[in-house]
CSV table of C-alpha atoms in Angstrom, one decimal:
chain,number,residue,atom,x,y,z
A,1,PHE,CA,108.0,89.5,73.4
A,2,VAL,CA,105.0,87.6,74.7
A,3,ASN,CA,102.1,86.9,72.9
A,4,THR,CA,99.0,86.4,75.1
A,5,THR,CA,96.1,86.6,72.5
A,6,GLY,CA,95.6,82.9,72.9
A,7,GLY,CA,95.5,82.6,76.5
A,8,ALA,CA,97.3,83.4,79.5
A,9,VAL,CA,101.3,82.3,79.4
A,10,THR,CA,103.5,81.3,82.1
A,11,VAL,CA,107.1,82.6,81.7
A,12,ASN,CA,109.7,80.3,83.1
A,13,LEU,CA,112.8,82.4,84.1
A,14,PRO,CA,116.1,81.0,83.8
A,15,ALA,CA,118.3,80.5,86.7
A,16,GLY,CA,119.7,83.5,88.1
A,17,VAL,CA,123.0,84.7,87.8
A,18,ALA,CA,124.0,88.1,89.0
A,19,GLY,CA,123.9,90.6,86.4
A,20,ALA,CA,121.4,88.3,84.1
A,21,ILE,CA,118.8,90.2,82.4
A,22,VAL,CA,115.5,89.5,81.3
A,23,GLY,CA,113.3,92.0,79.1
A,24,LEU,CA,109.0,91.4,78.3
A,25,LYS,CA,107.0,93.2,76.4
A,26,ASP,CA,103.2,92.8,75.7
A,27,TYR,CA,103.3,92.0,72.2
A,28,ALA,CA,99.6,92.4,71.0
A,29,ASN,CA,98.3,94.4,74.0
A,30,THR,CA,96.4,91.4,75.6
A,31,TRP,CA,97.8,91.4,78.9
A,32,ASP,CA,95.0,93.1,80.6
A,33,SER,CA,92.7,90.2,79.4
A,34,ASN,CA,95.2,87.4,79.5
A,35,ALA,CA,97.9,87.8,82.0
A,36,VAL,CA,101.7,86.5,82.2
A,37,THR,CA,102.7,84.6,84.8
A,38,LEU,CA,106.5,85.0,86.0
A,39,ASN,CA,107.8,81.5,87.1
A,40,PRO,CA,111.6,81.3,88.9
A,41,ASN,CA,113.8,78.8,88.7
A,42,GLY,CA,114.0,76.5,91.6
A,43,SER,CA,114.5,78.6,94.7
A,44,ASP,CA,115.3,81.8,93.0
A,45,ASN,CA,113.5,84.9,94.6
A,46,ILE,CA,111.6,87.7,92.5
A,47,GLY,CA,111.8,90.6,94.6
A,48,GLY,CA,112.9,88.9,97.8
A,49,GLY,CA,110.2,86.3,97.9
A,50,ASN,CA,109.3,82.9,96.3
A,51,THR,CA,105.9,82.4,97.6
A,52,VAL,CA,103.8,84.0,95.2
A,53,ASP,CA,104.5,83.9,91.4
A,54,PRO,CA,103.7,87.5,90.2
A,55,THR,CA,101.7,88.7,87.1
A,56,LEU,CA,101.8,91.1,84.6
A,57,ALA,CA,98.4,92.3,83.6
A,58,ALA,CA,98.7,95.6,82.1
A,59,GLU,CA,97.4,96.5,78.5
A,60,GLY,CA,100.8,97.2,76.7
A,61,GLY,CA,102.8,96.8,79.8
A,62,SER,CA,106.7,96.2,79.7
A,63,VAL,CA,109.4,95.3,82.3
A,64,LEU,CA,112.9,94.6,82.5
A,65,LEU,CA,114.0,92.3,85.1
A,66,VAL,CA,117.8,92.0,86.8
A,67,PHE,CA,118.8,89.7,88.6
A,68,VAL,CA,120.8,90.7,92.0
A,69,ASP,CA,121.6,88.3,94.1
A,70,SER,CA,120.5,85.2,96.1
A,71,THR,CA,118.3,87.4,98.6
A,72,GLN,CA,116.7,89.7,96.3
A,73,GLY,CA,116.4,87.7,93.3
A,74,TRP,CA,114.8,89.2,90.4
A,75,LEU,CA,114.2,93.0,90.7
A,76,PRO,CA,112.2,95.2,88.2
A,77,THR,CA,114.8,98.2,87.0
A,78,GLN,CA,112.2,99.6,84.4
A,79,GLN,CA,108.2,98.8,84.3
A,80,SER,CA,105.4,100.6,82.3
A,81,VAL,CA,102.3,99.7,83.2
A,82,THR,CA,101.1,102.8,81.2
A,83,ALA,CA,102.3,101.8,77.5
A,84,SER,CA,99.4,100.9,76.2
A,85,PRO,CA,97.6,102.9,73.1
A,86,THR,CA,95.4,104.4,75.1
A,87,GLY,CA,98.4,105.7,77.7
A,88,SER,CA,96.6,104.0,80.4
A,89,SER,CA,97.2,101.2,83.1
A,90,ALA,CA,94.5,98.6,83.7
A,91,PHE,CA,94.6,99.2,87.8
A,92,ILE,CA,94.2,102.1,90.0
A,93,THR,CA,97.6,104.3,90.5
A,94,ALA,CA,97.6,106.6,93.6
A,95,THR,CA,99.5,108.9,96.1
A,96,GLY,CA,98.9,109.7,99.6
A,97,GLY,CA,99.2,108.9,103.4
A,98,THR,CA,101.6,106.2,104.0
A,99,ILE,CA,101.5,103.6,101.3
A,100,THR,CA,102.2,99.7,102.2
A,101,THR,CA,101.4,96.6,100.3
A,102,CYS,CA,99.6,93.0,101.0
A,103,GLY,CA,99.9,90.9,98.0
A,104,ASP,CA,98.0,92.2,94.9
A,105,TYR,CA,96.7,95.5,97.0
A,106,LYS,CA,98.1,98.5,98.2
A,107,ILE,CA,96.8,100.3,101.4
A,108,HIS,CA,97.0,103.7,102.2
A,109,THR,CA,96.9,104.9,105.5
A,110,PHE,CA,96.0,108.5,106.8
A,111,THR,CA,96.8,109.0,110.3
A,112,GLY,CA,96.3,112.9,109.7
A,113,ASP,CA,94.3,115.1,107.0
A,114,GLY,CA,96.0,114.7,103.5
A,115,CYS,CA,94.5,113.9,100.0
A,116,PHE,CA,94.2,110.7,97.8
A,117,ALA,CA,95.3,111.4,94.5
A,118,LEU,CA,94.6,108.5,91.6
A,119,THR,CA,94.0,108.0,88.3
A,120,ALA,CA,91.5,105.1,87.8
A,121,GLY,CA,92.3,102.3,85.7
A,122,THR,CA,90.9,100.8,82.3
A,123,SER,CA,89.4,97.8,83.9
A,124,ALA,CA,86.0,99.0,85.3
A,125,PRO,CA,86.4,96.2,88.0
A,126,ASN,CA,89.6,97.1,89.2
A,127,ASN,CA,88.2,100.9,90.6
A,128,LYS,CA,86.8,100.0,93.6
A,129,VAL,CA,88.6,100.8,96.9
A,130,SER,CA,87.7,99.2,100.5
A,131,TYR,CA,87.9,101.6,102.9
A,132,VAL,CA,87.7,101.8,106.9
A,133,VAL,CA,86.9,105.4,108.3
A,134,VAL,CA,87.3,106.1,112.0
A,135,ALA,CA,86.4,109.4,113.5
A,136,GLY,CA,87.7,111.1,116.8
A,137,GLY,CA,86.4,109.8,120.5
A,138,GLY,CA,84.9,111.5,122.8
A,139,GLY,CA,86.5,113.3,125.5
A,140,SER,CA,85.5,112.3,129.4
A,141,PRO,CA,84.8,114.7,132.4
A,142,TYR,CA,87.6,115.6,135.1
A,143,GLN,CA,85.5,113.2,137.8
A,144,GLN,CA,82.7,111.2,138.2
A,145,GLY,CA,81.8,111.6,134.9
A,146,GLY,CA,80.8,108.9,131.8
A,147,GLY,CA,83.4,107.4,129.8
A,148,GLY,CA,83.6,109.2,126.2
A,149,GLY,CA,82.0,107.3,123.4
A,150,ALA,CA,84.3,105.9,120.2
A,151,GLY,CA,84.5,107.5,117.2
A,152,GLY,CA,81.8,106.3,114.6
A,153,PHE,CA,83.3,103.4,112.7
A,154,ARG,CA,82.5,102.5,109.2
A,155,GLU,CA,84.1,99.8,106.6
A,156,GLY,CA,83.1,99.3,103.2
A,157,LYS,CA,84.8,95.8,101.3
A,158,CYS,CA,85.0,95.1,97.7
A,159,SER,CA,83.7,91.7,97.2
A,160,SER,CA,86.9,90.0,95.4
A,161,ASP,CA,89.5,91.5,98.1
A,162,PRO,CA,90.3,88.4,100.5
A,163,TYR,CA,90.9,90.2,103.7
A,164,ALA,CA,88.9,89.6,106.9
A,165,ASP,CA,86.3,92.1,107.6
A,166,SER,CA,84.5,93.6,110.3
A,167,PRO,CA,81.1,92.8,111.2
A,168,LEU,CA,80.3,96.3,110.3
A,169,ASP,CA,81.3,95.9,106.5
A,170,ALA,CA,78.6,97.6,104.5
A,171,GLY,CA,79.6,94.9,101.8
A,172,THR,CA,80.5,97.6,99.1
A,173,ALA,CA,83.7,99.4,98.4
A,174,ILE,CA,83.5,102.9,96.9
A,175,THR,CA,84.1,103.1,93.1
A,176,VAL,CA,86.3,106.0,92.7
A,177,THR,CA,87.2,107.8,89.5
A,178,SER,CA,90.3,110.0,88.4
A,179,GLN,CA,90.6,112.6,90.8
A,180,THR,CA,91.9,114.1,94.2
A,181,TYR,CA,89.8,113.1,97.1
A,182,PRO,CA,90.1,115.2,100.3
A,183,ILE,CA,90.9,112.9,103.5
A,184,THR,CA,89.6,114.2,107.0
A,185,VAL,CA,90.8,112.2,110.1
A,186,GLY,CA,89.0,113.5,113.1
A,187,ALA,CA,90.4,114.6,116.5
A,188,GLY,CA,89.7,113.4,119.7
A,189,GLY,CA,87.5,115.7,121.9
A,190,ALA,CA,89.4,117.1,124.8
A,191,GLY,CA,88.7,116.2,128.3
A,192,GLY,CA,87.8,117.9,131.2
A,193,THR,CA,90.0,119.8,133.7
A,194,SER,CA,89.1,121.2,137.2
A,195,GLY,CA,87.4,124.6,137.1
A,196,ASN,CA,85.7,124.4,133.6
A,197,SER,CA,82.4,123.1,135.0
A,198,ASN,CA,82.7,119.5,134.9
A,199,THR,CA,82.5,119.5,130.8
A,200,SER,CA,84.4,117.8,128.1
A,201,ALA,CA,84.3,117.4,123.9
A,202,PRO,CA,83.4,115.4,121.3
A,203,GLY,CA,85.3,113.9,118.6
A,204,THR,CA,85.1,115.1,115.4
A,205,VAL,CA,84.3,113.7,112.1
A,206,SER,CA,86.4,111.6,109.6
A,207,THR,CA,85.7,111.6,105.8
A,208,PHE,CA,86.5,109.7,102.6
A,209,SER,CA,84.2,110.4,99.4
A,210,THR,CA,81.0,109.9,100.3
A,211,ILE,CA,81.8,108.3,103.8
A,212,THR,CA,81.3,110.3,107.0
A,213,SER,CA,82.0,109.0,110.8
A,214,THR,CA,80.9,111.0,113.6
A,215,GLY,CA,82.8,111.9,116.6
A,216,GLY,CA,82.3,110.1,119.9
A,217,GLY,CA,79.9,111.6,122.2
A,218,ASN,CA,81.5,113.1,125.2
A,219,GLY,CA,80.8,111.5,128.6
A,220,ALA,CA,78.2,112.8,130.7
A,221,PRO,CA,79.5,114.9,134.0
A,222,SER,CA,78.3,114.3,137.5
A,223,GLY,CA,75.9,116.4,139.3
A,224,PRO,CA,73.6,118.7,137.8
A,225,TYR,CA,75.1,119.6,134.2
A,226,PRO,CA,74.2,118.9,131.2
A,227,GLY,CA,74.3,115.3,129.9
A,228,GLY,CA,76.9,113.9,127.5
A,229,ALA,CA,76.4,113.8,124.0
A,230,PRO,CA,75.2,111.3,121.1
A,231,GLY,CA,77.7,110.7,118.4
A,232,GLY,CA,79.1,107.4,116.4
A,233,SER,CA,79.0,105.9,120.0
A,234,GLY,CA,77.3,107.9,122.6
A,235,GLY,CA,79.0,108.9,125.9
A,236,GLY,CA,78.6,107.4,129.4
A,237,ALA,CA,75.8,108.7,132.0
A,238,GLY,CA,77.6,110.5,134.9
A,239,GLU,CA,77.4,109.4,138.4
A,240,ASN,CA,73.8,109.6,139.8
A,241,GLN,CA,72.5,109.5,136.7
A,242,ALA,CA,70.3,106.1,136.3
A,243,SER,CA,69.3,106.9,132.9
A,244,PRO,CA,71.1,105.0,129.7
A,245,GLY,CA,74.1,107.0,128.2
A,246,SER,CA,73.6,109.2,125.2
A,247,THR,CA,72.9,107.3,122.0
A,248,GLY,CA,75.4,106.3,119.4
A,249,ASN,CA,74.9,105.6,115.6
A,250,GLN,CA,73.8,109.2,115.1
A,251,PRO,CA,73.1,110.1,112.3
A,252,PRO,CA,72.0,106.7,112.0
A,253,VAL,CA,73.6,104.5,109.1
A,254,SER,CA,73.5,101.0,108.3
A,255,PRO,CA,75.3,98.7,109.3
A,256,PRO,CA,75.5,101.0,112.3
A,257,GLN,CA,78.5,103.2,113.1
A,258,GLY,CA,78.5,102.5,117.0
A,259,ASN,CA,76.3,101.9,120.0
A,260,PRO,CA,75.3,104.1,123.2
A,261,GLY,CA,76.8,104.7,126.4
A,262,GLY,CA,76.4,102.5,129.7
A,263,SER,CA,74.1,103.9,132.6
A,264,GLY,CA,75.5,105.7,135.9
A,265,ASN,CA,74.5,104.4,139.3
A,266,THR,CA,72.5,106.2,142.1
A,267,GLY,CA,73.8,104.2,144.8
A,268,THR,CA,77.5,104.2,144.9
A,269,GLY,CA,78.3,107.5,142.4
A,270,ASN,CA,80.1,105.7,140.0
A,271,ALA,CA,79.8,106.6,136.2
A,272,GLY,CA,78.9,104.7,133.0
A,273,GLY,CA,80.9,103.7,130.4
A,274,GLY,CA,81.0,105.1,126.6
A,275,GLY,CA,80.0,102.8,124.1
A,276,GLY,CA,82.3,101.3,121.4
A,277,ALA,CA,81.9,99.9,117.8
A,278,GLY,CA,81.5,96.9,118.8
A,279,ALA,CA,79.2,97.1,122.3
A,280,VAL,CA,77.3,99.5,124.3
A,281,GLY,CA,79.3,101.0,126.9
A,282,GLY,CA,78.8,99.0,130.4
A,283,ASN,CA,76.8,100.2,133.3
A,284,ALA,CA,78.3,101.2,136.2
A,285,VAL,CA,77.6,98.3,138.9
A,286,GLY,CA,78.7,98.5,142.9
A,287,PRO,CA,81.8,100.2,143.4
A,288,THR,CA,83.1,99.7,139.9
A,289,GLY,CA,83.0,102.7,137.3
A,290,GLY,CA,81.4,101.0,133.9
A,291,ALA,CA,83.6,99.7,131.4
A,292,GLY,CA,83.6,101.2,128.0
A,293,GLY,CA,82.1,99.1,125.2
A,294,ASN,CA,84.5,97.2,122.8
A,295,GLY,CA,85.9,98.1,119.5
A,296,ILE,CA,85.7,96.1,116.2
A,297,ALA,CA,88.2,94.6,114.5
A,298,THR,CA,89.2,94.2,110.8
A,299,SER,CA,92.0,92.9,108.8
A,300,ILE,CA,92.1,95.7,106.2
A,301,THR,CA,95.7,96.6,106.7
A,302,GLY,CA,96.9,93.0,106.3
A,303,SER,CA,96.3,91.4,109.9
A,304,PRO,CA,93.5,92.1,112.6
A,305,VAL,CA,93.3,95.4,114.4
A,306,THR,CA,91.1,96.9,116.8
A,307,ARG,CA,89.9,100.1,117.1
A,308,ALA,CA,87.0,102.4,118.1
A,309,GLY,CA,86.9,101.1,121.7
A,310,GLY,CA,85.1,103.3,124.5
A,311,GLY,CA,86.0,104.9,127.3
A,312,GLY,CA,85.9,103.6,131.0
A,313,GLY,CA,83.6,105.6,133.7
A,314,GLY,CA,84.8,107.3,136.7
A,315,GLY,CA,84.3,106.4,140.5
A,316,TYR,CA,83.4,108.0,143.9
A,317,PRO,CA,85.4,107.0,146.8
A,318,SER,CA,82.4,105.5,148.8
A,319,ALA,CA,84.9,102.6,149.1
A,320,PRO,CA,88.2,101.7,147.3
A,321,THR,CA,86.9,102.2,143.9
A,322,PRO,CA,88.2,100.9,140.5
A,323,GLY,CA,87.4,103.0,137.3
A,324,GLY,CA,85.7,101.5,134.5
A,325,ALA,CA,88.2,99.5,132.1
A,326,GLY,CA,88.7,100.9,128.5
A,327,GLY,CA,87.3,98.9,126.0
A,328,SER,CA,89.3,96.9,123.7
A,329,GLY,CA,90.5,99.3,120.5
A,330,GLY,CA,91.8,102.1,122.3
A,331,GLY,CA,89.3,103.2,124.6
A,332,GLY,CA,90.9,104.7,128.0
A,333,ALA,CA,90.3,103.7,131.3
A,334,GLY,CA,88.4,105.6,134.2
A,335,GLY,CA,90.3,106.8,137.0
A,336,SER,CA,90.4,104.7,140.2
A,337,VAL,CA,90.0,105.9,144.1
A,338,PRO,CA,92.2,103.4,146.1
A,339,ASN,CA,91.2,104.7,149.5
A,340,ALA,CA,87.4,105.5,151.0
A,341,HIS,CA,86.3,109.2,151.7
A,342,PRO,CA,88.1,111.8,151.1
A,343,GLY,CA,89.7,109.9,148.5
A,344,PRO,CA,93.4,110.7,148.6
A,345,GLY,CA,95.5,108.8,146.1
A,346,ALA,CA,92.1,109.1,143.3
A,347,THR,CA,93.7,109.0,139.8
A,348,SER,CA,92.8,111.0,136.5
A,349,GLY,CA,91.1,109.5,133.3
A,350,THR,CA,93.3,107.9,130.5
A,351,ALA,CA,93.2,109.2,127.4
A,352,GLY,CA,91.7,107.4,124.0
A,353,THR,CA,94.9,105.7,122.1
A,354,VAL,CA,96.1,107.9,119.3
A,355,ASN,CA,94.6,106.8,115.7
A,356,THR,CA,92.0,104.4,117.1
A,357,GLY,CA,89.2,106.8,117.6
A,358,GLY,CA,89.1,105.5,121.4
A,359,GLY,CA,87.1,107.2,124.2
A,360,GLY,CA,88.9,108.7,127.0
A,361,GLY,CA,88.4,107.8,130.4
A,362,SER,CA,86.5,110.0,133.3
A,363,GLY,CA,88.4,111.1,136.2
A,364,SER,CA,87.7,109.9,139.6
A,365,TRP,CA,86.5,112.2,142.6
A,366,PRO,CA,87.9,114.1,144.0
A,367,THR,CA,89.5,116.9,141.3
A,368,THR,CA,91.3,115.2,139.0
A,369,THR,CA,91.5,115.1,135.1
A,370,GLY,CA,89.3,113.7,132.4
A,371,GLY,CA,90.8,111.9,129.6
A,372,SER,CA,91.0,113.1,126.1
A,373,GLY,CA,89.5,111.1,123.1
A,374,GLY,CA,91.8,109.2,120.8
A,375,SER,CA,92.1,110.8,116.8
A,376,GLY,CA,90.6,108.5,114.3
A,377,ILE,CA,92.1,106.9,111.4
A,378,VAL,CA,91.3,106.6,106.9
A,379,ILE,CA,92.8,103.2,105.5
A,380,LEU,CA,92.0,102.7,102.1
A,381,ARG,CA,92.9,99.7,99.8
A,382,TYR,CA,92.4,98.5,96.0
A,383,LYS,CA,94.1,96.0,93.9
A,384,PHE,CA,97.0,97.5,91.8
A,385,GLN,CA,98.2,94.6,89.8
């Protein structure tokens, strides 16, 4: 029975012997204000590790530890964080998505639609959830079209959370209450195929709570067809369209969720790249289609991952023509033309990477297939101990 009314307490565990049992209980229901730190003996492990001393910080909590072996060390076989007089925990408890742990934080990753069902903690500062919400990327036309724009990228980080955020962090986490939050993960827009009037489709939205990220705009087609679409990031301009590509950050939010697409080239018939979360889409230059705009990196899952890159623009075979490179973070590359007109061996555009929100790369001339946008992702993170 550990009494922390006078301040935080460190419990020095005995040397581990297989089968040994240690039980701890909050004597005065004060662990939430003055926590207990568990200090293993020598090189003994707790839960397979020895680098971080765990803490017990639930009001009225209890834990039963058993020493298993030298690899895992002490493991909890019974643990209560809801044994306080009010029947609640100081921290969020939640289900939904794929759950991983990073130090004192739990991470819920949704690669498809789902539900984030939670019970809020009794300590208000602990009821903040950091988030990354990425929408589906835009598709790209089947030949000489602009690259698809990346899905909108939005992030909000709790100020006390130590992970390395992106430059697009809004600086404010979502304060949650006990309820079930529907999660929507946007699909990537379809790429264009031969005979469909050179069209493609934008990506769709991803949502969590009050946060909505807009799907990436589809790339503009070649010829006298309607232009591409605005979106989280905008689609690139098609061949012979010197004007800039479609706008990004639509509807506008701050920080911006994406960038516009690049311009086409009227001289060589190559198309612009789709915008990315971290950069505008590249303009078509010489014989090369415009590169997709780069995505943006965040370490919300515990290590840096780049998402929301734009798709590369397609090319026309006035000469051997490389397609535009896909932007970092899942953008698909534009199709290439290895030979001059009439362009035998032309390649199709590459699809955006699944669960990155990357835009699709456009196909090249003659008839090829445009790349579809990559689906989005929703990642939530909160302190659980």
